[in-house]
Tab-separated table of C-alpha atoms in Angstrom:
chain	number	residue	atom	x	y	z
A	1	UNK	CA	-82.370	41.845	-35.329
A	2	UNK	CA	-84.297	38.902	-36.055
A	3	UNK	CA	-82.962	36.570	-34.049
A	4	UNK	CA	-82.765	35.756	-30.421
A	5	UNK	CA	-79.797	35.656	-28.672
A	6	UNK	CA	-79.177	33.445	-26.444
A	7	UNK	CA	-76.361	33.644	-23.135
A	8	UNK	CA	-74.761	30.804	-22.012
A	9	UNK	CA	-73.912	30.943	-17.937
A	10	UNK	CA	-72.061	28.053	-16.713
A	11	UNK	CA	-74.162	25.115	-18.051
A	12	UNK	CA	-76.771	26.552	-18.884
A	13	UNK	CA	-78.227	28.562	-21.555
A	14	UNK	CA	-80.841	31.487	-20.962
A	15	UNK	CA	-83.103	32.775	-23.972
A	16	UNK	CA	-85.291	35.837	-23.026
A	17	UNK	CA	-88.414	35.944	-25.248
A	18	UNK	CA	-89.103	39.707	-25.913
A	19	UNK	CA	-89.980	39.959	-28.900
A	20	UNK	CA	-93.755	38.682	-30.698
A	21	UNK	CA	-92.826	35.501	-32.203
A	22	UNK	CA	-93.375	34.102	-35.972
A	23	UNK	CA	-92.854	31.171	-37.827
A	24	UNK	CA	-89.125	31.956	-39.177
A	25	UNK	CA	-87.907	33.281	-35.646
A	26	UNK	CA	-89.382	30.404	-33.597
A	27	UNK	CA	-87.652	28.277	-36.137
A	28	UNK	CA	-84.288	30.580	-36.002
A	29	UNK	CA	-84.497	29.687	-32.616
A	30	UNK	CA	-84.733	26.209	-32.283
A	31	UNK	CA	-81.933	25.863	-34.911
A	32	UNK	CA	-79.983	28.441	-32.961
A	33	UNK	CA	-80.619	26.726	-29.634
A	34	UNK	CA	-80.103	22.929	-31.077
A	35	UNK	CA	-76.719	23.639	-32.422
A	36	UNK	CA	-75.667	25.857	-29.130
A	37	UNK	CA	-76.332	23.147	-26.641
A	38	UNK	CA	-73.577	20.792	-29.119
A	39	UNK	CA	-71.246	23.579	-28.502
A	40	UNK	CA	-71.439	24.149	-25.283
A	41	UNK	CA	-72.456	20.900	-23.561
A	42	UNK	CA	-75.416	22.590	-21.901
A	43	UNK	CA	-77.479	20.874	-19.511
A	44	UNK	CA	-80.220	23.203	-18.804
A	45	UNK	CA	-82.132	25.494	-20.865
A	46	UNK	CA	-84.169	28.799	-19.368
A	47	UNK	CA	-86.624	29.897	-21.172
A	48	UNK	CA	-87.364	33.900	-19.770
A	49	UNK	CA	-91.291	35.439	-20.739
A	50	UNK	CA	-91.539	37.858	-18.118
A	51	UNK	CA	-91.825	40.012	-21.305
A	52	UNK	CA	-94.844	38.475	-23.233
A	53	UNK	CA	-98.414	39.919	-22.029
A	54	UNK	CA	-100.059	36.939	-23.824
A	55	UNK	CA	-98.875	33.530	-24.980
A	56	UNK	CA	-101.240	31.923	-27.765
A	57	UNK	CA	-101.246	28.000	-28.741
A	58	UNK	CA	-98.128	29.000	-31.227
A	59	UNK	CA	-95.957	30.081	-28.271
A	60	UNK	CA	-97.134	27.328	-26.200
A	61	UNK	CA	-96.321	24.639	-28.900
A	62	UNK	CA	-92.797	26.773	-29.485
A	63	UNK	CA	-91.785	26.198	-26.088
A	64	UNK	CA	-93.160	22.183	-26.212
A	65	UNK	CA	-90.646	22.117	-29.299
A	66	UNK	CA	-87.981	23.633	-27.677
A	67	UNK	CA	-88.395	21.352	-24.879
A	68	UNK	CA	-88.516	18.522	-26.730
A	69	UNK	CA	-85.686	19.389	-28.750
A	70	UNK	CA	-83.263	20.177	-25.587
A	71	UNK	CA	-84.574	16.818	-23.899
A	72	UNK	CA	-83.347	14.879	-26.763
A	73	UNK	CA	-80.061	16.789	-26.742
A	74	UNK	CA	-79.776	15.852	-22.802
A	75	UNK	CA	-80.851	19.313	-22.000
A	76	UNK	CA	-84.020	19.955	-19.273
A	77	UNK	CA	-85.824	23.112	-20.083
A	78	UNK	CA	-87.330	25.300	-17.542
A	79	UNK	CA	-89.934	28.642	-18.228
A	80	UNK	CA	-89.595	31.593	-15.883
A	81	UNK	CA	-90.903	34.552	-15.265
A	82	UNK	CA	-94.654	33.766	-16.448
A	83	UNK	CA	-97.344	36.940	-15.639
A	84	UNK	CA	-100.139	35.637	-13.888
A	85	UNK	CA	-102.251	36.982	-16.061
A	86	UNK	CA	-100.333	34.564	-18.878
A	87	UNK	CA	-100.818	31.464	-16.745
A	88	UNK	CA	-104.387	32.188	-15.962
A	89	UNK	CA	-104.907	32.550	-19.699
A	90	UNK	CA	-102.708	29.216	-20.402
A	91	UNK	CA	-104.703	27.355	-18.031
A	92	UNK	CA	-108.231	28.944	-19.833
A	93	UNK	CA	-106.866	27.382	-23.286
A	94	UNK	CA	-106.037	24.089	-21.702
A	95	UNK	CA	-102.675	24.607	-22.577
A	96	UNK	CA	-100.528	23.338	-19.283
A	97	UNK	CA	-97.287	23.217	-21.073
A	98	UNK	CA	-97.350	19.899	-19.568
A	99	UNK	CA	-93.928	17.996	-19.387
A	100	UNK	CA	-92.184	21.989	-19.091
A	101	UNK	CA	-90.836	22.907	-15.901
A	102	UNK	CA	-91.663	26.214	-14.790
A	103	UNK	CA	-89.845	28.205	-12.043
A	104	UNK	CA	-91.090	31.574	-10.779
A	105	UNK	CA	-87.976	33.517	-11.573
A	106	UNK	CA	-84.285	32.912	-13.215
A	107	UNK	CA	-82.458	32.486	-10.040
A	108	UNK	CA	-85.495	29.530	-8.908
A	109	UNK	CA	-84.782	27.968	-12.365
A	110	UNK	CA	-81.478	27.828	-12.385
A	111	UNK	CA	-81.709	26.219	-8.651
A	112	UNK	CA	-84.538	23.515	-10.299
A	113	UNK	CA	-81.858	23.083	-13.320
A	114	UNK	CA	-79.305	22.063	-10.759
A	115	UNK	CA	-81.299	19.641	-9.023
A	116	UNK	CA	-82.677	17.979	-11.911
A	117	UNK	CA	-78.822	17.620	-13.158
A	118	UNK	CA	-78.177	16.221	-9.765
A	119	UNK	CA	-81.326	13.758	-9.816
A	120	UNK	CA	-80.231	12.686	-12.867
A	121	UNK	CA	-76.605	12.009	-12.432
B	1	UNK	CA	-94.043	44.714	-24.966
B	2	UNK	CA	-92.908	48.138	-23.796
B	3	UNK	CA	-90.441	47.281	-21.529
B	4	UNK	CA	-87.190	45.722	-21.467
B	5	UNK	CA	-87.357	42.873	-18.805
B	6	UNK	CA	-84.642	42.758	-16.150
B	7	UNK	CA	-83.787	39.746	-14.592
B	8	UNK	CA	-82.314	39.320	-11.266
B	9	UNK	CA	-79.481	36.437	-10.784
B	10	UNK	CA	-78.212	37.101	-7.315
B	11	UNK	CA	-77.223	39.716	-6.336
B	12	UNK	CA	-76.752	40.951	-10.287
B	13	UNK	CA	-79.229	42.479	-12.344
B	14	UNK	CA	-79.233	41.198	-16.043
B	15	UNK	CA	-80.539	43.853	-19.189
B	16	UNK	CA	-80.713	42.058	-22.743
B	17	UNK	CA	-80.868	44.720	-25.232
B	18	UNK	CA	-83.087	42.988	-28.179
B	19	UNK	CA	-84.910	45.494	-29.808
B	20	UNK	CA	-84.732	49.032	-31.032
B	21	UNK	CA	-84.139	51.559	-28.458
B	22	UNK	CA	-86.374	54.907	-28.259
B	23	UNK	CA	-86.611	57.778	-25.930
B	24	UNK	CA	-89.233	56.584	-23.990
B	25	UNK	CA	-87.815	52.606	-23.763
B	26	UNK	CA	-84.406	54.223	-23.150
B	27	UNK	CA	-86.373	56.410	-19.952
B	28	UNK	CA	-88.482	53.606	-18.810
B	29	UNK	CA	-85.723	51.262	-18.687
B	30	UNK	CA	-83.705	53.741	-16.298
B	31	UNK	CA	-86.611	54.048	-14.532
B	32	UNK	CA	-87.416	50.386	-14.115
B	33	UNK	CA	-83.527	49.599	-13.427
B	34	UNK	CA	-82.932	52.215	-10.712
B	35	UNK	CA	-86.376	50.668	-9.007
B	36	UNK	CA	-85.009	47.345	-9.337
B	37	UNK	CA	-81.686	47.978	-8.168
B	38	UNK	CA	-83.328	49.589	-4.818
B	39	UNK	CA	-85.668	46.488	-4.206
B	40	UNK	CA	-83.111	44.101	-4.664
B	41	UNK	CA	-79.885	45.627	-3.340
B	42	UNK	CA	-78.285	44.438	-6.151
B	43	UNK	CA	-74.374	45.012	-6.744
B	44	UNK	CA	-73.975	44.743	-10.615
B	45	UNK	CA	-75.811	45.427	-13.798
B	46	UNK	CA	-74.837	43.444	-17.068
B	47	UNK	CA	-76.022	44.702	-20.168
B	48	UNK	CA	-76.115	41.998	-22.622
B	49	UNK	CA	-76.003	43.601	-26.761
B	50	UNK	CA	-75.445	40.832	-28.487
B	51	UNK	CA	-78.678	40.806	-30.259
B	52	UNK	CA	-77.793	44.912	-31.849
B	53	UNK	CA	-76.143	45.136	-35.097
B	54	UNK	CA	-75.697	48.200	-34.879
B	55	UNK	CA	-74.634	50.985	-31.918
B	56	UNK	CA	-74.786	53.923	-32.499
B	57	UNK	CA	-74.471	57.434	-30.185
B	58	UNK	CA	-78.283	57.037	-28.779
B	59	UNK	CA	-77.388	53.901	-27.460
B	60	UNK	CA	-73.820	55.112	-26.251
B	61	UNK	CA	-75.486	57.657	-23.970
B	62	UNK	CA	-77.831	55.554	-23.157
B	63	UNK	CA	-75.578	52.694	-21.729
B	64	UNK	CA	-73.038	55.822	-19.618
B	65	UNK	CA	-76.633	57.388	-18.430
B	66	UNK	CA	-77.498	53.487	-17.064
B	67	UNK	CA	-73.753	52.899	-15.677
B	68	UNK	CA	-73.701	56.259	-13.705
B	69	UNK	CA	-77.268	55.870	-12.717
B	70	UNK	CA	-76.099	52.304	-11.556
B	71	UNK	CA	-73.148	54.127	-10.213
B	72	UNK	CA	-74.400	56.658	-7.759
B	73	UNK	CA	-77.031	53.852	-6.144
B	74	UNK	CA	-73.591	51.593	-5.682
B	75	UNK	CA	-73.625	48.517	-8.124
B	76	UNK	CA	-71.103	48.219	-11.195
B	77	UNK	CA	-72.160	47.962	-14.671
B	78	UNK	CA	-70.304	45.688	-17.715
B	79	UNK	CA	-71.579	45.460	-20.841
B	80	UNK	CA	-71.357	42.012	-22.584
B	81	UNK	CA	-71.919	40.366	-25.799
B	82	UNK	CA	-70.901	43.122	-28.334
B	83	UNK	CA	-70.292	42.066	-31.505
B	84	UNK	CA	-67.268	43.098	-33.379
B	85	UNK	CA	-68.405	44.979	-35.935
B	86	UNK	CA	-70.524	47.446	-32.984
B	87	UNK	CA	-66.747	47.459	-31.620
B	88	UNK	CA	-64.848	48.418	-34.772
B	89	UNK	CA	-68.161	51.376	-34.989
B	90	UNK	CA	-67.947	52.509	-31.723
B	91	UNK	CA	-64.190	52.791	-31.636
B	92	UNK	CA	-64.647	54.868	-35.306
B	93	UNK	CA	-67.166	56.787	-33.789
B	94	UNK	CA	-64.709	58.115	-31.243
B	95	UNK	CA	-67.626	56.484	-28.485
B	96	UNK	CA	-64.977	54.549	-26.644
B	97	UNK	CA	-67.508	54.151	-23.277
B	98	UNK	CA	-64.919	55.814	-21.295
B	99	UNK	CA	-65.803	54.658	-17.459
B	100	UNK	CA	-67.911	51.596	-19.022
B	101	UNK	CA	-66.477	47.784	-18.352
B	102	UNK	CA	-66.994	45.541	-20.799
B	103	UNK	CA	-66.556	41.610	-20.782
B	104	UNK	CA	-67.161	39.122	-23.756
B	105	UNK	CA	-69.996	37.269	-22.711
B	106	UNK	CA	-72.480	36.601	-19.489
B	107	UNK	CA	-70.128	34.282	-17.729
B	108	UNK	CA	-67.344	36.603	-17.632
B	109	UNK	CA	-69.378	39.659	-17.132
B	110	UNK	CA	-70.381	37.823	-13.750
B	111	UNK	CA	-66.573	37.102	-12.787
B	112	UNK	CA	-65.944	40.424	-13.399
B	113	UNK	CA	-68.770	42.329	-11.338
B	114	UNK	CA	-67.702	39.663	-8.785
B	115	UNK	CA	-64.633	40.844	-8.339
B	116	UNK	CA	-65.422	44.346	-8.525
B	117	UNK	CA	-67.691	43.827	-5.581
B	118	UNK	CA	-64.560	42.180	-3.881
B	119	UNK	CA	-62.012	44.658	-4.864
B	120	UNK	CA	-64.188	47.166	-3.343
B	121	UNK	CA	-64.680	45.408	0.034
């Protein structure tokens, strides 16, 4: 199983980060995702860690990629689900995933995704 | 990362299966998804197995032990995602998930609890 899957729901496509990430998958999934949002016009990418007890400077940079990648492809990114205990660390490391959204859970996100689409349009 | 996260979208609970099931994984997830389905009054339960190559009877149980459990506190389980090859196996297998809805992907897995809900109003 080594790679993520990610569900498309309307517009929008959901990856759920479960797994402990390395090189090769992080860069299965940013080909995965990349050639997804050309298929399926997505607008919004959610990116679930409700999973991950820690996030290290390699997960933080994988989801500045990601985001990056999906803004160039007209996609806004949004992480959910973050453990406090993950965005107390993030904050320790002076890693503030700045220029990612963050919602507090999947439903919130996909509420921000819609009103960034609508800011935008 | 022992346990499978469960997101809520509405009033629908949402179970990606991305790594390999055990006993104890298989019992916390019931566990976890009975709890969740209390707090949240939620009406469905979509089990999303894209990411498994490979079903086979442990995971059949477990998925009719999650849709009866799901059952008896009143929400409606589909599974979604499977890929064809876990089809052609299951159907060889003789595990046909008798009593077990199934939809292609997320999107349609929604339509379909939603109109279960409505069919049962």
């Amino acid at each position: 199983m080594e790679r993520i899957p990610i569900l498309q729901m309307g517009d929008i496509l959901l990856v759920t980060i479960q797994v402990d990430m390395h090189d090769q998958l992080a860069l299965t999934l940013q080909d995965d995702l990349t050639e997804r949002i050309r298929a399926t016009s997505a607008r919004g990418v959610l990116i679930e860690i409700s999973a991950l007890d820690i996030v290290d400077s390699f997960i933080g940079r994988m989801i500045d990629t990601i985001s990056a990648l999906a803004r160039i492809m007209d996609a806004r990114t949004v992480v959910v689900g973050m453990q406090p205990a993950v965005a107390i660390t993030l904050v320790e490391l002076g890693l503030n995933l700045a220029g990612v959204r963050t919602a507090l859970n999947v439903d919130r996100g996909m509420k921000l995704l819609q009103q960034i689409g609508d800011t935008d349009a």
